[in-house]
Amino acid sequence: MWGPSHCCLILCLWACLDALPVAVDKTKVSPPVEELEPPKSQDTGLHYDRYLKEVIDFLEKDPHFREKLHNTDMEDIKLGKLAKELDFVSHHVRTKLDELKRQEVNRLRTLIKAKQDMDGDKGMTVDHQALLKQFEHLNNMNPHTFEVDDLDRLIKSATNDLENFDKERHEEFKNYEMMKEHERREHLKTLDEEMRIKEEQHYEEMKKKHADHPKINHPGSQDQLKEVWEESDGLDPNEFDPKTFFKLHDSNGDGYFDEQELEALFTKELEKIYDPTREEDDMLEMEEDRLRMREHVMNEIDTNKDRLVSLGEFITATDKKEFLEPDGWETLDQNPVYTEEEMRQFEEHLVREEQDLNLKTNDLQKQREELEKQQEQLNANKMELQRAVEHMERLKTQKTEIPGEAKVPSAVEMLPGDSQPLSQGHQQDLPAHF
């Protein structure tokens, strides 16, 4: 579990994690090695989420580091001053951090190797720079020990990545919406005029049904929070008390509203707009609206921009005019996420991608045909070589073979000047030589 003593570090890293009650103080106890177990908490969305959480958890168990964490402000943490305190943590914590780093390096190497193999099989060029970015949160030149530079890199990487996390989510959602519209338009092109008119009418009807919902309260306003107070908490709206409300919905009791706790407050508003059983409602759009609400409240209330809302920040916000008399709130159906110009550029991009894919497909087909021709030629050459070897073997056998019935005549069977052998009778008439 995560304790309030590492709250400054969580502020820096903007991680949304469980917390221990404030009264718990582990600084007086140095935990034995066997008690060092990884924490169980919510996913930050980073590809090194588990590594990040385990490193912070084990560092928090060190009394010296825990004390420094209490006395270091967020800016100093971001500047790397806290990372230098790593040299003073206990030996067993450093040993565990070394082990965590080796595991993380091995994990990344395995993933990158798999990625390279997959891209190679698909005939794609490997983007080595993109692969190396996977290592930015640690020093991969030293894969064995966890040093000050590793902690400094981890803090800065997490701060930067979490800072851009929402931006990337918005961009992914925009692409999702444009792809959905693109596929709808392409489907219309395949229909005859009568069916196309029906499809367009159905589409407009669904849009109207989705837009027909009760008024949405401004996120973070008194009206919105009072509705939660009454319907979720079962309390009298006339007795709404900001401090009590904060304590009721600070679910982990750490004295802050984190991003998940804030987003939970908007569920009632979102249920007015979205229903998973209705055809016209898209649950991915609901999550985008939830994200927009949370970002808006953070911008209004989170004065120190640490992505956490303290009780003090919350109480201060409830005294503002915007809390008591808020402006209206536009949902996604009233505030589209892309323009027609962006849609046009998106479709042009799809066309270019399709053309590139077709070119690559044609190139691969030509390469395949060429390889098949080369293989046929190799097979023909192989057969020709095999026939030549067989022919040479036959000639060799014929030259070394001696016929069994052939007889070589002796000298006495031959007359001088005559190449014909004498008959047996004439051989007996020849005089003997002594």
Short mmCIF file of C-alpha atoms in Angstrom, two decimals:
data_model
loop_
_atom_site.label_atom_id
_atom_site.label_comp_id
_atom_site.label_asym_id
_atom_site.label_seq_id
_atom_site.Cartn_x
_atom_site.Cartn_y
_atom_site.Cartn_z
CA MET A 1 0.00 0.00 0.00
CA TRP A 2 1.02 3.61 -0.56
CA GLY A 3 1.37 5.97 2.37
CA PRO A 4 0.89 9.73 2.67
CA SER A 5 4.59 10.14 3.38
CA HIS A 6 5.37 9.76 -0.31
CA CYS A 7 2.64 12.21 -1.35
CA CYS A 8 5.20 14.73 -2.66
CA LEU A 9 6.62 12.14 -4.99
CA ILE A 10 3.16 11.16 -6.14
CA LEU A 11 2.44 14.82 -6.81
CA CYS A 12 5.45 14.92 -9.05
CA LEU A 13 4.65 11.69 -10.82
CA TRP A 14 0.89 12.32 -10.88
CA ALA A 15 0.18 8.70 -10.12
CA CYS A 16 -3.23 7.85 -8.74
CA LEU A 17 -2.59 5.22 -6.08
CA ASP A 18 -4.08 3.85 -2.85
CA ALA A 19 -3.01 5.42 0.45
CA LEU A 20 -2.70 4.36 4.08
CA PRO A 21 -4.54 6.26 6.85
CA VAL A 22 -2.73 9.41 7.92
CA ALA A 23 -2.21 8.11 11.44
CA VAL A 24 0.03 5.27 10.26
CA ASP A 25 3.74 6.03 10.65
CA LYS A 26 6.27 3.50 9.40
CA THR A 27 9.30 5.76 9.80
CA LYS A 28 10.11 4.23 13.17
CA VAL A 29 10.30 0.72 11.82
CA SER A 30 12.89 -0.55 9.37
CA PRO A 31 11.17 -3.42 7.55
CA PRO A 32 13.08 -6.68 7.03
CA VAL A 33 13.94 -7.78 3.53
CA GLU A 34 11.29 -10.48 3.44
CA GLU A 35 8.52 -7.89 3.95
CA LEU A 36 9.39 -6.02 0.77
CA GLU A 37 6.48 -6.92 -1.46
CA PRO A 38 5.36 -4.99 -4.55
CA PRO A 39 2.30 -2.76 -4.12
CA LYS A 40 -1.12 -3.36 -5.58
CA SER A 41 -2.57 -0.17 -7.01
CA GLN A 42 -4.25 1.38 -10.04
CA ASP A 43 -2.58 1.48 -13.43
CA THR A 44 -1.03 4.82 -14.40
CA GLY A 45 -1.20 3.89 -18.09
CA LEU A 46 2.59 4.04 -18.54
CA HIS A 47 4.35 1.12 -20.18
CA TYR A 48 6.70 1.00 -17.16
CA ASP A 49 3.85 1.32 -14.65
CA ARG A 50 4.78 -1.69 -12.53
CA TYR A 51 8.46 -0.75 -12.40
CA LEU A 52 7.59 2.81 -11.36
CA LYS A 53 5.30 1.70 -8.55
CA GLU A 54 7.68 -0.92 -7.18
CA VAL A 55 10.63 1.49 -7.11
CA ILE A 56 8.63 4.15 -5.24
CA ASP A 57 7.20 1.57 -2.85
CA PHE A 58 10.59 0.18 -1.87
CA LEU A 59 12.13 3.65 -1.53
CA GLU A 60 9.30 4.69 0.77
CA LYS A 61 10.19 1.79 3.09
CA ASP A 62 13.58 3.37 3.78
CA PRO A 63 13.36 5.72 6.84
CA HIS A 64 15.98 8.18 5.55
CA PHE A 65 14.42 8.51 2.12
CA ARG A 66 10.95 8.79 3.66
CA GLU A 67 12.08 11.67 5.88
CA LYS A 68 13.69 13.53 2.96
CA LEU A 69 10.52 13.02 0.97
CA HIS A 70 8.55 14.87 3.66
CA ASN A 71 10.92 17.84 3.51
CA THR A 72 11.36 18.17 -0.27
CA ASP A 73 8.99 20.25 -2.37
CA MET A 74 7.73 19.19 -5.77
CA GLU A 75 9.98 21.49 -7.78
CA ASP A 76 13.09 20.09 -6.10
CA ILE A 77 11.85 16.57 -6.82
CA LYS A 78 11.43 17.46 -10.49
CA LEU A 79 14.92 19.01 -10.56
CA GLY A 80 16.43 15.75 -9.32
CA LYS A 81 17.48 16.83 -5.82
CA LEU A 82 15.57 13.98 -4.19
CA ALA A 83 17.26 11.44 -6.47
CA LYS A 84 20.63 12.23 -4.86
CA GLU A 85 19.32 10.87 -1.55
CA LEU A 86 19.45 7.39 -3.07
CA ASP A 87 23.08 7.11 -1.96
CA PHE A 88 21.92 7.03 1.67
CA VAL A 89 19.18 4.39 1.56
CA SER A 90 19.67 1.04 3.29
CA HIS A 91 21.59 -1.79 1.66
CA HIS A 92 18.69 -4.21 1.39
CA VAL A 93 16.58 -1.59 -0.41
CA ARG A 94 19.41 -0.87 -2.86
CA THR A 95 19.79 -4.60 -3.46
CA LYS A 96 16.09 -4.89 -4.24
CA LEU A 97 16.24 -1.87 -6.57
CA ASP A 98 19.15 -3.51 -8.43
CA GLU A 99 17.01 -6.60 -8.90
CA LEU A 100 14.03 -4.54 -10.11
CA LYS A 101 16.19 -2.76 -12.67
CA ARG A 102 17.62 -6.02 -14.05
CA GLN A 103 14.09 -7.39 -14.40
CA GLU A 104 12.94 -4.23 -16.18
CA VAL A 105 15.90 -4.26 -18.60
CA ASN A 106 15.26 -7.92 -19.42
CA ARG A 107 11.55 -7.21 -19.94
CA LEU A 108 12.30 -4.36 -22.35
CA ARG A 109 14.90 -6.35 -24.25
CA THR A 110 12.44 -9.23 -24.71
CA LEU A 111 9.69 -6.89 -25.92
CA ILE A 112 12.00 -5.08 -28.33
CA LYS A 113 13.31 -8.35 -29.76
CA ALA A 114 9.73 -9.52 -30.31
CA LYS A 115 8.89 -6.20 -31.97
CA GLN A 116 11.90 -6.44 -34.29
CA ASP A 117 11.00 -10.02 -35.24
CA MET A 118 7.40 -9.07 -35.99
CA ASP A 119 8.38 -6.07 -38.11
CA GLY A 120 10.98 -8.15 -39.92
CA ASP A 121 8.44 -10.84 -40.75
CA LYS A 122 6.11 -8.18 -42.16
CA GLY A 123 8.88 -6.66 -44.27
CA MET A 124 8.73 -3.42 -42.26
CA THR A 125 11.71 -1.22 -41.45
CA VAL A 126 12.54 -1.22 -37.75
CA ASP A 127 12.41 2.24 -36.13
CA HIS A 128 15.42 1.96 -33.82
CA GLN A 129 14.96 5.44 -32.35
CA ALA A 130 11.41 4.60 -31.29
CA LEU A 131 12.62 1.37 -29.71
CA LEU A 132 15.35 3.17 -27.77
CA LYS A 133 12.74 5.53 -26.28
CA GLN A 134 11.43 2.51 -24.36
CA PHE A 135 14.59 2.76 -22.22
CA GLU A 136 14.40 6.48 -21.39
CA HIS A 137 13.18 5.88 -17.83
CA LEU A 138 16.40 4.05 -16.90
CA ASN A 139 20.10 3.94 -17.75
CA ASN A 140 20.38 0.88 -19.98
CA MET A 141 24.16 1.36 -20.35
CA ASN A 142 24.39 0.00 -16.83
CA PRO A 143 21.80 -2.81 -16.72
CA HIS A 144 22.91 -4.29 -13.40
CA THR A 145 22.65 -1.68 -10.63
CA PHE A 146 20.11 1.01 -9.74
CA GLU A 147 21.92 4.35 -9.40
CA VAL A 148 21.03 8.02 -8.76
CA ASP A 149 20.73 8.56 -12.52
CA ASP A 150 18.09 5.82 -12.71
CA LEU A 151 15.87 7.48 -10.11
CA ASP A 152 16.34 10.88 -11.73
CA ARG A 153 15.40 9.47 -15.14
CA LEU A 154 12.39 7.64 -13.71
CA ILE A 155 10.98 10.78 -12.06
CA LYS A 156 11.50 12.98 -15.11
CA SER A 157 10.15 10.39 -17.55
CA ALA A 158 7.03 9.76 -15.47
CA THR A 159 6.40 13.49 -15.03
CA ASN A 160 6.70 14.15 -18.76
CA ASP A 161 4.78 11.06 -19.88
CA LEU A 162 1.88 11.63 -17.50
CA GLU A 163 1.78 15.26 -18.56
CA ASN A 164 1.16 14.16 -22.17
CA PHE A 165 -1.04 11.19 -21.29
CA ASP A 166 -4.38 13.01 -21.54
CA LYS A 167 -3.32 14.75 -24.74
CA GLU A 168 -2.60 11.41 -26.36
CA ARG A 169 -5.93 10.01 -25.17
CA HIS A 170 -7.76 12.96 -26.78
CA GLU A 171 -5.89 12.41 -30.04
CA GLU A 172 -6.69 8.70 -30.05
CA PHE A 173 -10.36 9.47 -29.46
CA LYS A 174 -10.41 12.03 -32.28
CA ASN A 175 -8.96 9.44 -34.66
CA TYR A 176 -11.56 6.93 -33.45
CA GLU A 177 -14.40 9.36 -34.19
CA MET A 178 -13.04 10.27 -37.63
CA MET A 179 -12.56 6.62 -38.54
CA LYS A 180 -16.13 5.88 -37.47
CA GLU A 181 -17.43 8.68 -39.69
CA HIS A 182 -15.18 7.62 -42.57
CA GLU A 183 -16.51 4.06 -42.44
CA ARG A 184 -20.08 5.37 -42.35
CA ARG A 185 -19.48 7.46 -45.47
CA GLU A 186 -17.80 4.60 -47.27
CA HIS A 187 -20.74 2.34 -46.44
CA LEU A 188 -23.16 4.87 -47.93
CA LYS A 189 -21.27 4.75 -51.22
CA THR A 190 -22.06 1.05 -51.55
CA LEU A 191 -25.85 1.60 -51.31
CA ASP A 192 -28.38 2.55 -53.93
CA GLU A 193 -30.16 5.88 -53.62
CA GLU A 194 -33.19 4.54 -51.77
CA MET A 195 -31.16 2.69 -49.15
CA ARG A 196 -28.77 5.61 -48.78
CA ILE A 197 -31.67 7.94 -47.95
CA LYS A 198 -32.95 5.49 -45.32
CA GLU A 199 -29.51 5.16 -43.77
CA GLU A 200 -29.08 8.94 -43.58
CA GLN A 201 -32.51 9.32 -41.97
CA HIS A 202 -31.69 6.64 -39.39
CA TYR A 203 -28.38 8.32 -38.62
CA GLU A 204 -30.05 11.69 -38.00
CA GLU A 205 -32.68 10.06 -35.80
CA MET A 206 -29.97 8.47 -33.64
CA LYS A 207 -28.21 11.82 -33.27
CA LYS A 208 -31.42 13.48 -32.13
CA LYS A 209 -32.19 10.70 -29.64
CA HIS A 210 -28.70 10.94 -28.17
CA ALA A 211 -28.94 14.74 -27.83
CA ASP A 212 -32.33 14.47 -26.12
CA HIS A 213 -31.23 14.23 -22.50
CA PRO A 214 -31.74 16.21 -19.26
CA LYS A 215 -29.71 19.32 -18.53
CA ILE A 216 -26.11 18.60 -17.59
CA ASN A 217 -24.77 20.35 -14.52
CA HIS A 218 -21.47 22.15 -14.80
CA PRO A 219 -18.79 19.70 -13.50
CA GLY A 220 -17.54 20.68 -10.06
CA SER A 221 -20.34 23.20 -9.49
CA GLN A 222 -22.55 23.37 -6.41
CA ASP A 223 -25.53 21.98 -8.36
CA GLN A 224 -23.52 19.04 -9.63
CA LEU A 225 -22.05 18.15 -6.22
CA LYS A 226 -25.38 18.61 -4.44
CA GLU A 227 -26.93 16.09 -6.82
CA VAL A 228 -24.26 13.55 -5.85
CA TRP A 229 -24.79 14.46 -2.18
CA GLU A 230 -28.52 13.78 -2.48
CA GLU A 231 -28.74 10.83 -4.90
CA SER A 232 -25.53 8.93 -4.15
CA ASP A 233 -24.97 9.81 -0.50
CA GLY A 234 -28.66 9.96 0.45
CA LEU A 235 -28.28 13.26 2.28
CA ASP A 236 -30.44 16.38 2.42
CA PRO A 237 -29.33 18.83 -0.31
CA ASN A 238 -30.21 21.74 1.98
CA GLU A 239 -27.55 20.51 4.42
CA PHE A 240 -24.75 20.30 1.84
CA ASP A 241 -21.36 20.79 3.50
CA PRO A 242 -18.21 20.95 1.30
CA LYS A 243 -15.87 19.61 3.98
CA THR A 244 -18.10 16.63 4.77
CA PHE A 245 -18.58 16.00 1.04
CA PHE A 246 -14.81 15.94 0.54
CA LYS A 247 -14.26 13.42 3.32
CA LEU A 248 -17.08 11.21 2.05
CA HIS A 249 -15.58 10.98 -1.44
CA ASP A 250 -11.88 10.88 -0.52
CA SER A 251 -12.18 7.12 -0.79
CA ASN A 252 -8.59 6.28 0.20
CA GLY A 253 -8.48 8.81 3.03
CA ASP A 254 -5.22 10.46 1.97
CA GLY A 255 -6.53 14.02 2.13
CA TYR A 256 -6.66 14.50 -1.66
CA PHE A 257 -9.02 13.99 -4.57
CA ASP A 258 -7.01 12.13 -7.19
CA GLU A 259 -8.11 11.81 -10.82
CA GLN A 260 -10.09 8.60 -10.31
CA GLU A 261 -11.91 9.99 -7.27
CA LEU A 262 -12.84 13.11 -9.22
CA GLU A 263 -14.05 11.16 -12.25
CA ALA A 264 -16.28 9.05 -10.00
CA LEU A 265 -18.17 12.24 -9.06
CA PHE A 266 -19.34 12.68 -12.67
CA THR A 267 -21.06 9.31 -13.02
CA LYS A 268 -24.51 10.72 -12.29
CA GLU A 269 -24.11 13.40 -14.96
CA LEU A 270 -22.88 10.90 -17.53
CA GLU A 271 -25.80 8.56 -16.86
CA LYS A 272 -28.08 11.35 -18.06
CA ILE A 273 -26.38 11.22 -21.48
CA TYR A 274 -25.27 7.63 -21.98
CA ASP A 275 -26.93 4.25 -21.65
CA PRO A 276 -25.06 1.11 -22.80
CA THR A 277 -28.35 -0.48 -23.89
CA ARG A 278 -29.18 2.29 -26.38
CA GLU A 279 -27.99 2.10 -29.97
CA GLU A 280 -27.40 5.83 -30.21
CA ASP A 281 -24.98 5.97 -27.26
CA ASP A 282 -21.28 5.20 -27.63
CA MET A 283 -19.52 4.23 -24.40
CA LEU A 284 -16.15 5.43 -25.70
CA GLU A 285 -17.72 8.85 -26.09
CA MET A 286 -18.88 8.63 -22.48
CA GLU A 287 -15.30 8.09 -21.31
CA GLU A 288 -14.15 11.05 -23.38
CA ASP A 289 -16.81 13.23 -21.76
CA ARG A 290 -15.68 11.97 -18.35
CA LEU A 291 -12.09 12.90 -19.16
CA ARG A 292 -13.15 16.37 -20.33
CA MET A 293 -15.08 16.94 -17.10
CA ARG A 294 -12.16 15.89 -14.93
CA GLU A 295 -9.71 18.08 -16.86
CA HIS A 296 -12.03 21.07 -16.52
CA VAL A 297 -12.36 20.65 -12.75
CA MET A 298 -8.61 20.21 -12.38
CA ASN A 299 -8.01 23.44 -14.32
CA GLU A 300 -10.50 25.28 -12.10
CA ILE A 301 -9.53 23.90 -8.67
CA ASP A 302 -6.00 22.46 -8.85
CA THR A 303 -4.14 25.72 -8.24
CA ASN A 304 -0.66 24.22 -7.81
CA LYS A 305 -1.09 21.98 -10.90
CA ASP A 306 -0.07 18.75 -9.19
CA ARG A 307 -3.11 16.86 -10.54
CA LEU A 308 -4.39 16.35 -7.02
CA VAL A 309 -7.07 18.41 -5.25
CA SER A 310 -6.38 19.06 -1.58
CA LEU A 311 -9.10 19.83 0.95
CA GLY A 312 -7.88 23.44 1.05
CA GLU A 313 -8.11 23.82 -2.73
CA PHE A 314 -11.57 22.27 -2.71
CA ILE A 315 -12.93 24.53 0.05
CA THR A 316 -11.46 27.62 -1.66
CA ALA A 317 -13.16 26.66 -4.93
CA THR A 318 -16.57 26.35 -3.25
CA ASP A 319 -16.39 30.03 -2.28
CA LYS A 320 -16.00 31.23 -5.87
CA LYS A 321 -18.76 32.63 -8.06
CA GLU A 322 -18.09 29.92 -10.68
CA PHE A 323 -19.06 27.29 -8.09
CA LEU A 324 -22.31 28.99 -7.11
CA GLU A 325 -23.34 30.41 -10.53
CA PRO A 326 -21.60 28.33 -13.21
CA ASP A 327 -21.90 28.67 -16.97
CA GLY A 328 -23.53 25.94 -19.05
CA TRP A 329 -21.66 22.77 -20.00
CA GLU A 330 -21.33 21.50 -23.57
CA THR A 331 -21.22 17.75 -24.12
CA LEU A 332 -19.55 16.06 -27.08
CA ASP A 333 -22.71 16.17 -29.19
CA GLN A 334 -22.67 19.97 -28.75
CA ASN A 335 -18.93 20.35 -29.17
CA PRO A 336 -17.54 18.03 -31.90
CA VAL A 337 -13.97 16.85 -31.46
CA TYR A 338 -12.93 17.42 -35.09
CA THR A 339 -13.59 19.84 -37.92
CA GLU A 340 -14.46 19.06 -41.54
CA GLU A 341 -10.98 20.19 -42.52
CA GLU A 342 -9.46 17.70 -40.07
CA MET A 343 -11.77 15.03 -41.48
CA ARG A 344 -10.62 15.83 -45.01
CA GLN A 345 -6.96 15.58 -44.00
CA PHE A 346 -7.64 12.33 -42.16
CA GLU A 347 -9.24 10.75 -45.25
CA GLU A 348 -6.40 11.97 -47.46
CA HIS A 349 -4.01 10.34 -45.02
CA LEU A 350 -5.97 7.07 -45.28
CA VAL A 351 -5.78 7.24 -49.08
CA ARG A 352 -2.00 7.74 -48.95
CA GLU A 353 -1.67 4.86 -46.51
CA GLU A 354 -3.71 2.62 -48.80
CA GLN A 355 -1.61 3.64 -51.81
CA ASP A 356 1.60 2.94 -49.90
CA LEU A 357 0.23 -0.41 -48.81
CA ASN A 358 -0.72 -1.29 -52.39
CA LEU A 359 2.76 -0.33 -53.60
CA LYS A 360 4.36 -2.49 -50.94
CA THR A 361 1.98 -5.33 -51.80
CA ASN A 362 2.89 -5.06 -55.50
CA ASP A 363 6.60 -4.96 -54.66
CA LEU A 364 6.25 -8.03 -52.48
CA GLN A 365 4.30 -9.83 -55.23
CA LYS A 366 7.03 -9.02 -57.76
CA GLN A 367 9.70 -10.20 -55.35
CA ARG A 368 7.76 -13.41 -54.83
CA GLU A 369 7.42 -14.01 -58.58
CA GLU A 370 11.13 -13.33 -59.06
CA LEU A 371 12.03 -15.73 -56.27
CA GLU A 372 9.77 -18.37 -57.80
CA LYS A 373 11.52 -17.97 -61.17
CA GLN A 374 14.91 -18.23 -59.52
CA GLN A 375 13.77 -21.34 -57.69
CA GLU A 376 12.56 -22.92 -60.95
CA GLN A 377 15.92 -22.15 -62.58
CA LEU A 378 17.77 -23.63 -59.63
CA ASN A 379 15.65 -26.77 -59.81
CA ALA A 380 16.33 -27.08 -63.56
CA ASN A 381 20.08 -26.63 -63.03
CA LYS A 382 19.99 -29.20 -60.26
CA MET A 383 18.27 -31.78 -62.50
CA GLU A 384 20.74 -31.10 -65.34
CA LEU A 385 23.67 -31.53 -62.97
CA GLN A 386 22.19 -34.75 -61.64
CA ARG A 387 21.81 -36.17 -65.19
CA ALA A 388 25.41 -35.23 -66.00
CA VAL A 389 26.68 -36.99 -62.86
CA GLU A 390 24.66 -40.12 -63.69
CA HIS A 391 26.07 -40.15 -67.26
CA MET A 392 29.65 -39.86 -65.99
CA GLU A 393 29.06 -42.70 -63.57
CA ARG A 394 27.84 -44.95 -66.42
CA LEU A 395 30.90 -44.17 -68.54
CA LYS A 396 33.19 -44.89 -65.63
CA THR A 397 31.50 -48.25 -65.04
CA GLN A 398 31.79 -49.25 -68.71
CA LYS A 399 35.55 -48.53 -68.84
CA THR A 400 36.40 -50.57 -65.76
CA GLU A 401 34.20 -53.55 -66.67
CA ILE A 402 36.07 -56.68 -68.30
CA PRO A 403 33.90 -59.11 -70.40
CA GLY A 404 34.00 -62.71 -68.98
CA GLU A 405 34.14 -64.57 -72.44
CA ALA A 406 37.06 -62.65 -74.04
CA LYS A 407 40.44 -64.61 -74.47
CA VAL A 408 43.79 -63.09 -75.39
CA PRO A 409 45.78 -65.37 -77.94
CA SER A 410 49.33 -66.49 -76.98
CA ALA A 411 52.45 -65.89 -79.11
CA VAL A 412 52.58 -69.53 -80.39
CA GLU A 413 49.12 -69.13 -81.81
CA MET A 414 50.23 -66.32 -84.06
CA LEU A 415 52.42 -66.63 -87.23
CA PRO A 416 54.84 -63.92 -88.17
CA GLY A 417 53.23 -61.49 -90.61
CA ASP A 418 49.89 -63.05 -90.11
CA SER A 419 47.41 -61.70 -87.66
CA GLN A 420 45.15 -64.75 -87.76
CA PRO A 421 45.60 -67.54 -85.20
CA LEU A 422 46.26 -71.12 -86.45
CA SER A 423 43.76 -73.86 -86.04
CA GLN A 424 44.35 -76.63 -83.50
CA GLY A 425 45.40 -79.12 -86.19
CA HIS A 426 48.08 -76.87 -87.63
CA GLN A 427 49.45 -76.18 -84.21
CA GLN A 428 50.39 -79.87 -83.87
CA ASP A 429 52.38 -79.85 -87.18
CA LEU A 430 54.71 -77.06 -86.11
CA PRO A 431 58.30 -78.16 -85.28
CA ALA A 432 59.41 -77.79 -81.72
CA HIS A 433 62.23 -75.38 -80.85
CA PHE A 434 64.84 -76.24 -78.36
#
